[in-house]
Amino acid sequence: MIIKYIFDRIVSFIGLLCLWPVLIVVAILIKIKMPGGPALFTQKRVGRHGKLFTMHKFRSMTVSHSGSSVSVAGEARITPLGAILRRYKLDELPELWDVLIGNMSFVGPRPDVPGYADQLKGEDRRVLELRPGITGPASLKYRDEEELLAKVENPIEYNDTVIYPDKVRINLYYLNHYSFVKDIQMILCTVLGKKMVYNNELI
């Protein structure tokens, strides 16, 4: 995956170089509309080989909340501005820095909080051979995950028993059938909000 590594470094650098005005504007809006806290949200996530790293995102929630790691659309802890940032994935722009320094990739499994990916067993643990990604096949399939969880009675249970195992399945297929061409297609589908066929399913 050398070409993937080189692509990540070059494109993330170009992205930061071109998008820094957007990053500054979003940060200012957060400080104005969501006072009392930092513009950036940092959190320890499980990275490649199970090692923890600090992930960077724009803050989209209130400062003092005690919610779970599973987000549901319409939660009170998500601010109006935060909801907009999350809808258009603007909250994830700071992750370009995580890609640049090698903690993440453009395409791969989403970085999980401790207690999920680091607890994988057997063959499923091979998912940790991948760098976490800003997008990926599982992210595309569950791009409306928060809305989906808002419709079920027990969001945490549904995530743990249905969504998360399916994400592991999809990410294992990605690891075993890696294609740089598919990476590019997934990035374009993420940016353009389009769907694609992957492993005989529409994601």
PDB file of C-alpha atoms in Angstrom:
ATOM      1  CA  MET A   1       0.000   0.000   0.000  1.00  0.00           C
ATOM      2  CA  ILE A   2       2.941   2.327  -0.654  1.00  0.00           C
ATOM      3  CA  ILE A   3       0.964   4.321  -3.228  1.00  0.00           C
ATOM      4  CA  LYS A   4      -1.795   4.792  -0.626  1.00  0.00           C
ATOM      5  CA  TYR A   5       0.713   6.127   1.918  1.00  0.00           C
ATOM      6  CA  ILE A   6       2.258   8.565  -0.586  1.00  0.00           C
ATOM      7  CA  PHE A   7      -1.180   9.694  -1.794  1.00  0.00           C
ATOM      8  CA  ASP A   8      -2.297  10.390   1.788  1.00  0.00           C
ATOM      9  CA  ARG A   9       0.741  12.537   2.580  1.00  0.00           C
ATOM     10  CA  ILE A  10       0.633  14.596  -0.625  1.00  0.00           C
ATOM     11  CA  VAL A  11      -3.139  15.150  -0.838  1.00  0.00           C
ATOM     12  CA  SER A  12      -3.551  15.973   2.861  1.00  0.00           C
ATOM     13  CA  PHE A  13      -0.796  18.583   2.561  1.00  0.00           C
ATOM     14  CA  ILE A  14      -2.464  20.106  -0.499  1.00  0.00           C
ATOM     15  CA  GLY A  15      -5.840  19.973   1.252  1.00  0.00           C
ATOM     16  CA  LEU A  16      -4.573  21.867   4.290  1.00  0.00           C
ATOM     17  CA  LEU A  17      -2.811  24.366   2.056  1.00  0.00           C
ATOM     18  CA  CYS A  18      -5.981  25.077   0.074  1.00  0.00           C
ATOM     19  CA  LEU A  19      -8.579  24.814   2.831  1.00  0.00           C
ATOM     20  CA  TRP A  20      -6.919  26.804   5.628  1.00  0.00           C
ATOM     21  CA  PRO A  21      -9.297  29.788   5.070  1.00  0.00           C
ATOM     22  CA  VAL A  22     -12.273  27.442   5.523  1.00  0.00           C
ATOM     23  CA  LEU A  23     -10.710  25.981   8.669  1.00  0.00           C
ATOM     24  CA  ILE A  24     -10.262  29.457  10.143  1.00  0.00           C
ATOM     25  CA  VAL A  25     -13.831  30.543   9.299  1.00  0.00           C
ATOM     26  CA  VAL A  26     -15.323  27.392  10.843  1.00  0.00           C
ATOM     27  CA  ALA A  27     -13.185  27.813  13.967  1.00  0.00           C
ATOM     28  CA  ILE A  28     -14.353  31.428  14.353  1.00  0.00           C
ATOM     29  CA  LEU A  29     -18.008  30.426  13.905  1.00  0.00           C
ATOM     30  CA  ILE A  30     -17.654  27.773  16.595  1.00  0.00           C
ATOM     31  CA  LYS A  31     -16.147  30.273  19.031  1.00  0.00           C
ATOM     32  CA  ILE A  32     -18.996  32.731  18.310  1.00  0.00           C
ATOM     33  CA  LYS A  33     -21.949  30.312  18.183  1.00  0.00           C
ATOM     34  CA  MET A  34     -20.659  27.782  20.716  1.00  0.00           C
ATOM     35  CA  PRO A  35     -18.817  29.862  23.345  1.00  0.00           C
ATOM     36  CA  GLY A  36     -17.244  28.461  26.456  1.00  0.00           C
ATOM     37  CA  GLY A  37     -15.140  25.793  24.831  1.00  0.00           C
ATOM     38  CA  PRO A  38     -12.412  25.143  22.261  1.00  0.00           C
ATOM     39  CA  ALA A  39     -13.014  25.120  18.515  1.00  0.00           C
ATOM     40  CA  LEU A  40     -11.247  21.786  18.208  1.00  0.00           C
ATOM     41  CA  PHE A  41     -12.404  18.537  19.769  1.00  0.00           C
ATOM     42  CA  THR A  42      -9.594  16.104  20.538  1.00  0.00           C
ATOM     43  CA  GLN A  43     -10.027  12.550  21.736  1.00  0.00           C
ATOM     44  CA  LYS A  44      -7.969   9.387  22.060  1.00  0.00           C
ATOM     45  CA  ARG A  45      -8.927   6.878  19.392  1.00  0.00           C
ATOM     46  CA  VAL A  46      -7.680   3.410  18.483  1.00  0.00           C
ATOM     47  CA  GLY A  47      -5.289   3.532  15.552  1.00  0.00           C
ATOM     48  CA  ARG A  48      -3.242   1.108  13.496  1.00  0.00           C
ATOM     49  CA  HIS A  49      -2.123  -2.014  15.412  1.00  0.00           C
ATOM     50  CA  GLY A  50      -4.353  -0.944  18.298  1.00  0.00           C
ATOM     51  CA  LYS A  51      -2.169   2.003  19.312  1.00  0.00           C
ATOM     52  CA  LEU A  52      -3.945   5.062  20.663  1.00  0.00           C
ATOM     53  CA  PHE A  53      -3.583   8.420  18.925  1.00  0.00           C
ATOM     54  CA  THR A  54      -5.156  11.849  19.357  1.00  0.00           C
ATOM     55  CA  MET A  55      -7.793  12.556  16.712  1.00  0.00           C
ATOM     56  CA  HIS A  56      -8.752  16.150  15.828  1.00  0.00           C
ATOM     57  CA  LYS A  57     -12.212  17.351  14.795  1.00  0.00           C
ATOM     58  CA  PHE A  58     -14.177  20.565  14.994  1.00  0.00           C
ATOM     59  CA  ARG A  59     -16.342  20.598  18.111  1.00  0.00           C
ATOM     60  CA  SER A  60     -20.005  19.990  17.330  1.00  0.00           C
ATOM     61  CA  MET A  61     -21.370  19.368  20.834  1.00  0.00           C
ATOM     62  CA  THR A  62     -21.854  21.320  24.026  1.00  0.00           C
ATOM     63  CA  VAL A  63     -18.825  21.420  26.307  1.00  0.00           C
ATOM     64  CA  SER A  64     -20.392  19.791  29.366  1.00  0.00           C
ATOM     65  CA  HIS A  65     -22.231  16.672  28.305  1.00  0.00           C
ATOM     66  CA  SER A  66     -22.103  13.121  29.560  1.00  0.00           C
ATOM     67  CA  GLY A  67     -23.432  11.358  26.504  1.00  0.00           C
ATOM     68  CA  SER A  68     -22.247   8.019  25.133  1.00  0.00           C
ATOM     69  CA  SER A  69     -19.816   7.521  22.275  1.00  0.00           C
ATOM     70  CA  VAL A  70     -22.762   6.580  20.034  1.00  0.00           C
ATOM     71  CA  SER A  71     -24.286   9.700  18.479  1.00  0.00           C
ATOM     72  CA  VAL A  72     -27.953   9.935  17.541  1.00  0.00           C
ATOM     73  CA  ALA A  73     -29.479  12.579  15.290  1.00  0.00           C
ATOM     74  CA  GLY A  74     -31.403  15.247  17.192  1.00  0.00           C
ATOM     75  CA  GLU A  75     -29.567  14.845  20.489  1.00  0.00           C
ATOM     76  CA  ALA A  76     -29.596  17.947  22.681  1.00  0.00           C
ATOM     77  CA  ARG A  77     -25.817  17.769  23.117  1.00  0.00           C
ATOM     78  CA  ILE A  78     -25.349  18.449  19.370  1.00  0.00           C
ATOM     79  CA  THR A  79     -25.643  22.212  18.797  1.00  0.00           C
ATOM     80  CA  PRO A  80     -27.466  23.715  15.772  1.00  0.00           C
ATOM     81  CA  LEU A  81     -24.136  24.755  14.235  1.00  0.00           C
ATOM     82  CA  GLY A  82     -22.699  21.381  15.133  1.00  0.00           C
ATOM     83  CA  ALA A  83     -25.538  19.636  13.305  1.00  0.00           C
ATOM     84  CA  ILE A  84     -24.701  21.605  10.147  1.00  0.00           C
ATOM     85  CA  LEU A  85     -21.004  20.815  10.463  1.00  0.00           C
ATOM     86  CA  ARG A  86     -21.766  17.116  10.895  1.00  0.00           C
ATOM     87  CA  ARG A  87     -24.243  17.040   8.011  1.00  0.00           C
ATOM     88  CA  TYR A  88     -21.688  18.383   5.552  1.00  0.00           C
ATOM     89  CA  LYS A  89     -18.739  16.593   7.226  1.00  0.00           C
ATOM     90  CA  LEU A  90     -17.027  19.935   7.899  1.00  0.00           C
ATOM     91  CA  ASP A  91     -16.326  18.805  11.453  1.00  0.00           C
ATOM     92  CA  GLU A  92     -13.882  16.258  10.031  1.00  0.00           C
ATOM     93  CA  LEU A  93     -11.664  18.722   8.134  1.00  0.00           C
ATOM     94  CA  PRO A  94      -9.045  18.881  10.943  1.00  0.00           C
ATOM     95  CA  GLU A  95      -8.489  15.168  10.375  1.00  0.00           C
ATOM     96  CA  LEU A  96      -6.430  16.201   7.350  1.00  0.00           C
ATOM     97  CA  TRP A  97      -3.711  16.932   9.900  1.00  0.00           C
ATOM     98  CA  ASP A  98      -4.041  13.401  11.306  1.00  0.00           C
ATOM     99  CA  VAL A  99      -3.616  12.045   7.789  1.00  0.00           C
ATOM    100  CA  LEU A 100      -0.592  14.259   7.118  1.00  0.00           C
ATOM    101  CA  ILE A 101       1.282  13.045  10.209  1.00  0.00           C
ATOM    102  CA  GLY A 102       0.456   9.410   9.469  1.00  0.00           C
ATOM    103  CA  ASN A 103      -2.069   8.585  12.184  1.00  0.00           C
ATOM    104  CA  MET A 104      -4.929   8.273   9.692  1.00  0.00           C
ATOM    105  CA  SER A 105      -5.585   7.653   6.015  1.00  0.00           C
ATOM    106  CA  PHE A 106      -8.156   9.111   3.665  1.00  0.00           C
ATOM    107  CA  VAL A 107      -9.797   5.694   3.313  1.00  0.00           C
ATOM    108  CA  GLY A 108     -10.092   3.096   6.059  1.00  0.00           C
ATOM    109  CA  PRO A 109     -12.206   2.130   9.082  1.00  0.00           C
ATOM    110  CA  ARG A 110     -13.423   5.043  11.186  1.00  0.00           C
ATOM    111  CA  PRO A 111     -11.254   5.464  14.312  1.00  0.00           C
ATOM    112  CA  ASP A 112     -13.074   4.017  17.309  1.00  0.00           C
ATOM    113  CA  VAL A 113     -12.936   5.010  20.948  1.00  0.00           C
ATOM    114  CA  PRO A 114     -11.269   2.472  23.268  1.00  0.00           C
ATOM    115  CA  GLY A 115     -13.623  -0.389  23.988  1.00  0.00           C
ATOM    116  CA  TYR A 116     -14.531  -1.214  20.393  1.00  0.00           C
ATOM    117  CA  ALA A 117     -11.750  -1.831  17.860  1.00  0.00           C
ATOM    118  CA  ASP A 118      -9.144  -2.632  20.511  1.00  0.00           C
ATOM    119  CA  GLN A 119     -11.422  -5.378  21.847  1.00  0.00           C
ATOM    120  CA  LEU A 120     -11.711  -7.238  18.538  1.00  0.00           C
ATOM    121  CA  LYS A 121     -10.852 -10.944  18.602  1.00  0.00           C
ATOM    122  CA  GLY A 122      -9.543 -13.524  16.150  1.00  0.00           C
ATOM    123  CA  GLU A 123      -9.765 -12.765  12.428  1.00  0.00           C
ATOM    124  CA  ASP A 124     -11.698  -9.559  13.120  1.00  0.00           C
ATOM    125  CA  ARG A 125      -8.596  -8.115  14.776  1.00  0.00           C
ATOM    126  CA  ARG A 126      -6.909  -7.944  11.374  1.00  0.00           C
ATOM    127  CA  VAL A 127      -8.901  -4.743  10.818  1.00  0.00           C
ATOM    128  CA  LEU A 128      -6.302  -3.071  13.041  1.00  0.00           C
ATOM    129  CA  GLU A 129      -3.701  -3.597  10.290  1.00  0.00           C
ATOM    130  CA  LEU A 130      -5.346  -0.628   8.569  1.00  0.00           C
ATOM    131  CA  ARG A 131      -4.879   3.021   9.420  1.00  0.00           C
ATOM    132  CA  PRO A 132      -8.205   4.589  10.434  1.00  0.00           C
ATOM    133  CA  GLY A 133      -9.794   6.609   7.646  1.00  0.00           C
ATOM    134  CA  ILE A 134     -11.751   9.803   7.158  1.00  0.00           C
ATOM    135  CA  THR A 135     -14.054   7.783   4.925  1.00  0.00           C
ATOM    136  CA  GLY A 136     -14.332   4.180   3.819  1.00  0.00           C
ATOM    137  CA  PRO A 137     -16.777   1.525   2.615  1.00  0.00           C
ATOM    138  CA  ALA A 138     -18.399   1.151   6.045  1.00  0.00           C
ATOM    139  CA  SER A 139     -18.639   4.936   6.430  1.00  0.00           C
ATOM    140  CA  LEU A 140     -20.353   5.196   3.049  1.00  0.00           C
ATOM    141  CA  LYS A 141     -22.845   2.436   3.831  1.00  0.00           C
ATOM    142  CA  TYR A 142     -23.676   4.037   7.172  1.00  0.00           C
ATOM    143  CA  ARG A 143     -23.404   7.679   6.151  1.00  0.00           C
ATOM    144  CA  ASP A 144     -26.856   8.220   7.727  1.00  0.00           C
ATOM    145  CA  GLU A 145     -25.978   6.256  10.857  1.00  0.00           C
ATOM    146  CA  GLU A 146     -27.140   8.933  13.306  1.00  0.00           C
ATOM    147  CA  GLU A 147     -30.558   9.132  11.618  1.00  0.00           C
ATOM    148  CA  LEU A 148     -30.784   5.321  11.590  1.00  0.00           C
ATOM    149  CA  LEU A 149     -29.982   5.088  15.304  1.00  0.00           C
ATOM    150  CA  ALA A 150     -32.584   7.746  16.076  1.00  0.00           C
ATOM    151  CA  LYS A 151     -35.279   5.372  14.780  1.00  0.00           C
ATOM    152  CA  VAL A 152     -34.471   2.391  17.012  1.00  0.00           C
ATOM    153  CA  GLU A 153     -35.497   1.863  20.633  1.00  0.00           C
ATOM    154  CA  ASN A 154     -32.002   1.136  21.967  1.00  0.00           C
ATOM    155  CA  PRO A 155     -29.348   2.901  19.838  1.00  0.00           C
ATOM    156  CA  ILE A 156     -26.334   1.578  21.765  1.00  0.00           C
ATOM    157  CA  GLU A 157     -27.534  -2.035  21.612  1.00  0.00           C
ATOM    158  CA  TYR A 158     -28.379  -1.743  17.914  1.00  0.00           C
ATOM    159  CA  ASN A 159     -24.970  -0.243  17.188  1.00  0.00           C
ATOM    160  CA  ASP A 160     -23.141  -2.947  19.152  1.00  0.00           C
ATOM    161  CA  THR A 161     -25.076  -5.933  17.800  1.00  0.00           C
ATOM    162  CA  VAL A 162     -25.944  -4.901  14.229  1.00  0.00           C
ATOM    163  CA  ILE A 163     -24.034  -1.909  12.853  1.00  0.00           C
ATOM    164  CA  TYR A 164     -20.600  -2.438  14.376  1.00  0.00           C
ATOM    165  CA  PRO A 165     -20.278  -6.147  13.405  1.00  0.00           C
ATOM    166  CA  ASP A 166     -21.355  -5.253   9.866  1.00  0.00           C
ATOM    167  CA  LYS A 167     -18.724  -2.493   9.731  1.00  0.00           C
ATOM    168  CA  VAL A 168     -16.066  -5.019  10.791  1.00  0.00           C
ATOM    169  CA  ARG A 169     -17.203  -7.370   8.006  1.00  0.00           C
ATOM    170  CA  ILE A 170     -17.012  -4.602   5.403  1.00  0.00           C
ATOM    171  CA  ASN A 171     -13.617  -3.393   6.609  1.00  0.00           C
ATOM    172  CA  LEU A 172     -12.184  -6.921   6.549  1.00  0.00           C
ATOM    173  CA  TYR A 173     -13.265  -7.213   2.931  1.00  0.00           C
ATOM    174  CA  TYR A 174     -11.579  -3.864   2.240  1.00  0.00           C
ATOM    175  CA  LEU A 175      -8.345  -5.148   3.808  1.00  0.00           C
ATOM    176  CA  ASN A 176      -8.410  -8.410   1.872  1.00  0.00           C
ATOM    177  CA  HIS A 177      -9.373  -6.857  -1.476  1.00  0.00           C
ATOM    178  CA  TYR A 178      -7.565  -3.525  -1.392  1.00  0.00           C
ATOM    179  CA  SER A 179      -7.767  -1.397  -4.551  1.00  0.00           C
ATOM    180  CA  PHE A 180      -6.333   2.107  -4.945  1.00  0.00           C
ATOM    181  CA  VAL A 181      -8.878   2.742  -7.702  1.00  0.00           C
ATOM    182  CA  LYS A 182     -11.677   1.917  -5.252  1.00  0.00           C
ATOM    183  CA  ASP A 183     -10.081   4.293  -2.739  1.00  0.00           C
ATOM    184  CA  ILE A 184     -10.358   7.141  -5.224  1.00  0.00           C
ATOM    185  CA  GLN A 185     -13.939   6.180  -6.020  1.00  0.00           C
ATOM    186  CA  MET A 186     -14.863   6.178  -2.318  1.00  0.00           C
ATOM    187  CA  ILE A 187     -13.292   9.593  -1.785  1.00  0.00           C
ATOM    188  CA  LEU A 188     -15.234  11.010  -4.738  1.00  0.00           C
ATOM    189  CA  CYS A 189     -18.490   9.421  -3.528  1.00  0.00           C
ATOM    190  CA  THR A 190     -17.916  10.937  -0.087  1.00  0.00           C
ATOM    191  CA  VAL A 191     -17.279  14.422  -1.466  1.00  0.00           C
ATOM    192  CA  LEU A 192     -20.122  14.300  -3.992  1.00  0.00           C
ATOM    193  CA  GLY A 193     -22.619  12.470  -1.779  1.00  0.00           C
ATOM    194  CA  LYS A 194     -22.973   9.637  -4.285  1.00  0.00           C
ATOM    195  CA  LYS A 195     -23.392   5.891  -3.877  1.00  0.00           C
ATOM    196  CA  MET A 196     -21.287   3.097  -5.378  1.00  0.00           C
ATOM    197  CA  VAL A 197     -21.355  -0.673  -5.711  1.00  0.00           C
ATOM    198  CA  TYR A 198     -18.847  -2.394  -3.454  1.00  0.00           C
ATOM    199  CA  ASN A 199     -18.666  -6.134  -2.826  1.00  0.00           C
ATOM    200  CA  ASN A 200     -21.972  -6.551  -4.637  1.00  0.00           C
ATOM    201  CA  GLU A 201     -23.866  -4.124  -2.403  1.00  0.00           C
ATOM    202  CA  LEU A 202     -24.815  -0.476  -2.807  1.00  0.00           C
ATOM    203  CA  ILE A 203     -23.035   1.723  -0.305  1.00  0.00           C
TER     204      ILE A 203
END
